[in-house]
Structure formats: C-alpha cells, structure tokens
Coordinates of C-alpha atoms in Angstrom, one line a residue:
Chain A
X1 CA -35.9 57.2 97.4
X2 CA -32.5 57.6 95.7
X3 CA -31.0 61.1 95.6
X4 CA -28.6 62.2 92.9
X5 CA -26.6 65.3 93.7
X6 CA -25.0 67.0 90.7
X7 CA -22.5 69.8 90.9
X8 CA -21.7 72.5 90.1
X9 CA -25.1 73.9 89.2
X10 CA -23.5 76.2 86.6
X11 CA -20.2 77.0 85.1
X12 CA -19.0 80.0 83.2
X13 CA -15.7 79.3 81.4
X14 CA -13.6 80.6 78.7
X15 CA -13.1 78.8 75.4
X16 CA -10.2 76.4 75.6
X17 CA -10.6 75.7 79.3
X18 CA -11.5 72.3 80.8
X19 CA -14.8 71.6 82.5
X20 CA -15.4 69.1 85.3
X21 CA -18.7 68.1 86.9
X22 CA -19.8 65.2 89.1
X23 CA -22.7 63.3 90.5
X24 CA -23.0 61.5 93.7
X25 CA -25.8 59.2 94.9
X26 CA -27.0 57.9 98.2
X27 CA -27.5 54.5 96.5
X28 CA -25.8 52.2 94.1
X29 CA -26.5 52.4 90.4
X30 CA -25.8 49.7 87.7
X31 CA -25.1 52.2 85.0
X32 CA -24.1 55.9 84.9
X33 CA -25.1 58.0 81.9
X34 CA -24.2 61.5 80.9
X35 CA -26.5 63.5 78.7
X36 CA -26.4 67.0 77.1
X37 CA -29.6 68.9 76.6
X38 CA -29.9 72.0 74.3
X39 CA -32.8 74.4 74.9
X40 CA -36.1 73.0 73.7
X41 CA -34.7 69.7 72.9
X42 CA -34.5 66.2 74.4
X43 CA -31.3 64.9 76.1
X44 CA -28.7 63.4 73.9
X45 CA -26.5 60.6 75.3
X46 CA -22.8 61.5 75.5
X47 CA -21.3 58.6 77.4
X48 CA -22.6 55.4 79.1
X49 CA -20.6 53.7 81.8
X50 CA -21.5 50.1 82.8
X51 CA -18.8 48.9 85.2
X52 CA -17.5 50.3 88.4
X53 CA -14.1 51.9 87.8
X54 CA -14.7 52.2 84.1
X55 CA -13.1 55.2 82.4
X56 CA -14.5 56.1 79.0
X57 CA -13.7 58.8 76.5
X58 CA -15.7 60.2 73.6
X59 CA -13.7 62.8 71.8
X60 CA -13.0 65.6 74.2
X61 CA -15.3 64.0 76.8
X62 CA -14.1 61.7 79.5
X63 CA -16.3 60.1 82.2
X64 CA -15.7 57.6 85.0
X65 CA -17.9 55.3 86.9
X66 CA -16.9 55.5 90.6
X67 CA -15.6 52.4 92.3
X68 CA -18.3 52.6 95.0
X69 CA -20.9 52.7 92.1
X70 CA -22.3 55.8 93.9
X71 CA -20.6 58.5 91.9
X72 CA -19.5 59.6 88.4
X73 CA -17.7 62.5 86.9
X74 CA -17.5 64.1 83.4
X75 CA -14.7 66.1 82.0
X76 CA -14.8 68.2 78.9
X77 CA -11.4 69.2 77.7
X78 CA -10.5 72.3 75.6
X79 CA -14.1 73.7 75.6
X80 CA -15.5 75.2 72.5
X81 CA -18.6 77.4 72.0
X82 CA -20.8 74.5 71.0
X83 CA -20.3 72.9 74.4
X84 CA -22.8 75.3 75.8
X85 CA -25.8 73.5 77.2
X86 CA -27.1 71.7 80.2
X87 CA -25.4 68.4 81.1
X88 CA -27.2 65.8 83.1
X89 CA -26.0 62.7 84.9
X90 CA -28.3 59.8 85.2
X91 CA -28.2 56.6 87.1
X92 CA -30.0 53.6 85.9
X93 CA -31.3 51.1 88.5
X94 CA -31.8 47.4 88.2
X95 CA -35.3 48.0 86.9
X96 CA -34.0 50.1 84.0
X97 CA -35.4 53.4 85.4
X98 CA -33.3 56.5 85.1
X99 CA -32.9 59.0 87.8
X100 CA -31.5 62.3 86.7
X101 CA -29.3 64.9 88.5
X102 CA -30.3 68.5 88.6
X103 CA -28.1 69.4 85.7
X104 CA -25.0 71.6 85.2
X105 CA -25.4 74.6 82.9
X106 CA -22.2 75.3 81.0
X107 CA -21.6 78.7 79.4
X108 CA -18.5 79.1 77.2
X109 CA -17.3 82.6 76.4
X110 CA -15.0 83.3 73.5
Chain B
X1 CA -28.6 55.4 65.2
X2 CA -31.8 55.1 67.1
X3 CA -34.3 57.9 66.3
X4 CA -37.2 58.8 68.4
X5 CA -39.7 61.4 67.3
X6 CA -42.5 63.3 69.1
X7 CA -45.5 65.0 67.8
X8 CA -46.5 67.8 68.2
X9 CA -43.3 69.7 69.2
X10 CA -45.5 72.5 70.7
X11 CA -49.1 72.6 71.7
X12 CA -51.2 75.3 73.3
X13 CA -54.6 74.4 74.6
X14 CA -57.4 75.8 76.7
X15 CA -57.9 74.7 80.3
X16 CA -60.2 71.7 80.5
X17 CA -59.3 70.3 77.1
X18 CA -57.3 67.1 76.5
X19 CA -54.1 66.9 74.6
X20 CA -52.5 63.8 73.0
X21 CA -48.7 63.6 72.5
X22 CA -47.2 60.9 70.3
X23 CA -43.9 59.2 70.7
X24 CA -42.5 57.1 67.8
X25 CA -39.4 55.0 67.5
X26 CA -38.5 55.5 63.8
X27 CA -35.9 52.9 63.1
X28 CA -36.2 50.3 65.8
X29 CA -38.8 48.5 67.8
X30 CA -39.2 49.8 71.3
X31 CA -40.1 47.2 73.9
X32 CA -40.3 49.8 76.6
X33 CA -41.1 53.5 76.4
X34 CA -40.8 56.1 79.2
X35 CA -42.5 59.4 79.7
X36 CA -40.9 62.3 81.6
X37 CA -41.8 65.8 82.4
X38 CA -39.4 68.7 82.9
X39 CA -40.3 72.0 84.4
X40 CA -38.2 75.1 83.5
X41 CA -34.6 75.0 84.8
X42 CA -35.3 71.6 86.4
X43 CA -34.4 68.0 85.8
X44 CA -36.3 65.3 84.1
X45 CA -38.8 63.5 86.3
X46 CA -40.0 60.0 85.3
X47 CA -43.8 59.9 85.0
X48 CA -44.4 56.4 83.8
X49 CA -43.0 53.3 82.1
X50 CA -44.9 51.4 79.5
X51 CA -44.4 48.1 77.7
X52 CA -46.0 47.3 74.4
X53 CA -49.4 45.7 75.0
X54 CA -49.4 46.2 78.8
X55 CA -50.7 48.8 81.2
X56 CA -48.3 51.6 82.1
X57 CA -46.6 51.7 85.4
X58 CA -46.9 55.1 87.0
X59 CA -44.4 56.7 89.4
X60 CA -45.6 57.8 92.8
X61 CA -47.6 61.0 92.7
X62 CA -48.5 60.8 89.0
X63 CA -52.2 60.5 88.4
X64 CA -52.9 57.7 86.0
X65 CA -56.4 58.9 85.2
X66 CA -55.0 62.3 84.2
X67 CA -52.0 61.1 82.2
X68 CA -53.3 58.3 80.0
X69 CA -50.6 56.3 78.4
X70 CA -51.1 53.8 75.5
X71 CA -48.4 51.7 74.1
X72 CA -50.3 50.0 71.3
X73 CA -47.4 49.0 69.1
X74 CA -43.7 48.5 69.2
X75 CA -43.1 51.9 67.6
X76 CA -45.8 54.1 69.1
X77 CA -46.7 55.3 72.5
X78 CA -49.1 58.1 73.3
X79 CA -49.6 60.3 76.3
X80 CA -52.9 62.0 76.8
X81 CA -53.2 64.8 79.3
X82 CA -56.9 64.9 80.2
X83 CA -58.7 68.0 81.4
X84 CA -55.5 69.9 81.2
X85 CA -54.9 72.8 83.6
X86 CA -52.2 75.5 83.6
X87 CA -50.2 73.6 86.2
X88 CA -49.8 70.8 83.6
X89 CA -47.8 73.2 81.4
X90 CA -44.5 71.6 81.0
X91 CA -42.0 70.0 78.7
X92 CA -42.9 66.4 78.1
X93 CA -40.2 64.0 76.8
X94 CA -40.4 60.4 75.9
X95 CA -37.7 57.8 75.6
X96 CA -37.6 54.3 74.1
X97 CA -35.5 51.2 74.8
X98 CA -35.1 48.4 72.3
X99 CA -34.8 45.5 74.8
X100 CA -35.9 44.6 78.3
X101 CA -35.8 47.4 80.9
X102 CA -32.5 46.6 82.4
X103 CA -30.3 45.9 79.5
X104 CA -30.5 48.8 77.1
X105 CA -30.0 52.5 76.6
X106 CA -32.9 54.9 76.4
X107 CA -33.1 57.0 73.3
X108 CA -34.9 60.3 73.9
X109 CA -37.3 62.2 71.8
X110 CA -37.0 65.9 71.1
X111 CA -39.8 66.8 73.6
X112 CA -43.2 68.4 73.4
X113 CA -43.8 71.8 75.0
X114 CA -47.4 72.0 76.4
X115 CA -48.8 75.3 77.4
X116 CA -52.3 75.3 79.0
X117 CA -54.0 78.7 79.0

C-alpha cells in the first residue's frame, strides 16, 4: 500500500521562529492536505493543494504540492503559542480516500 | 463553513456491550461519510467509507460484523461497535464529503473517545 512519511516527528521551537515539516510518499496523490489537530479534537483543514507545483498560503502558513506529486511541505512563519498542536499531512487518492502521515507535534515556548 | 458533529463525545462502557456513535453533517448534505480510528499518539486510520443508502466499504483488516456502519440519510451516519472489548478503546473520528468521493474535501467531526472497561 501507499506509505506516507512525515517529518520531523516533533519540534520544540521558540515563539517567533519559523517551522517547516514535510511529507513524502511512495506513490502519487491527486491532492495534498494539511490538517492541525488539537488534543481531543478532530483534525481541522489548514491548506488544500490540488495541482503539482502549487504553492498556497493561508495567513502565516505556506504549503506546496511537489512537482513529482509525491511530496509536500508546510511552513509556519513567526510561530505563536496557539500554533501548538499536531500537524498531519494527508494525501488523497483517486478514490477520494485520505492517507495520513504520522504527524508532527509542534511545541512553542515563549 | 461545513460543520460535522459527533455524539457522544466520550463514552465508557463495559466489555461485551455495544456502543453507537453518531456522525451528523449540520449544514450540508453528505454524500459520503468516512470513519477513522486513532490510537494515542498515532495517526488516523481509515476504517470504512459509506455512501448514503449503500453498504459501507471496509478497509482491509477491519471487521465489518464488529463495526457496523449505517448511512441512512444524507446528514447522518452511525458506527456501532458491537461486543466491545478493551482493545477497541480508541478515538473514533468521522468525516463527511458533500460530493462524489474524488471531488471534494472531507470535513471532520470532533471525535468520540471510547473507553471499554
């Protein structure tokens, strides 16, 4: 089956620093999605990418859909305390099914 | 926005009992609903996909007789964990899509924490 590798597993950063995380896949996806999950809650969609090479921003978040369609990255600029949480990448296949990465836990210290 | 609710948010039950979890799309009609489970500190794993009025499609390794899914209307899907055991304790999350499987975003519910004693 398809394998999604997300890294890093966790990040401890100071407020104001930038954060980068990425996902790679052994197979091609039609869509890449980035979600944030707070403890005890469902994932919330941050950014959706639909075309290879697409670069999309949402406030301090920027994500790109890799040219090969097998990878994506997410950047968070000027982190703030409320950025704390677990970030998941997800690839959507042609059947509409999502496969999630293992998640990146972000901890922001003042 | 597209809001998906789940009920209950938490449930504790005795081993051997059955538990029903509801997933509702509050402000849109969901052609397709998905059920995931998430163990602590792990990612979401798709359990099954259901279309309104059709039988659910289960992922490999998911027992359909144990995890009964009903998608009776365009706004409601239910997951029943039958004869629950402690190893079924997990965080169950549903999601819903407005349109056909391959054309729309999934909106996630807030999850249901199941603890089986």
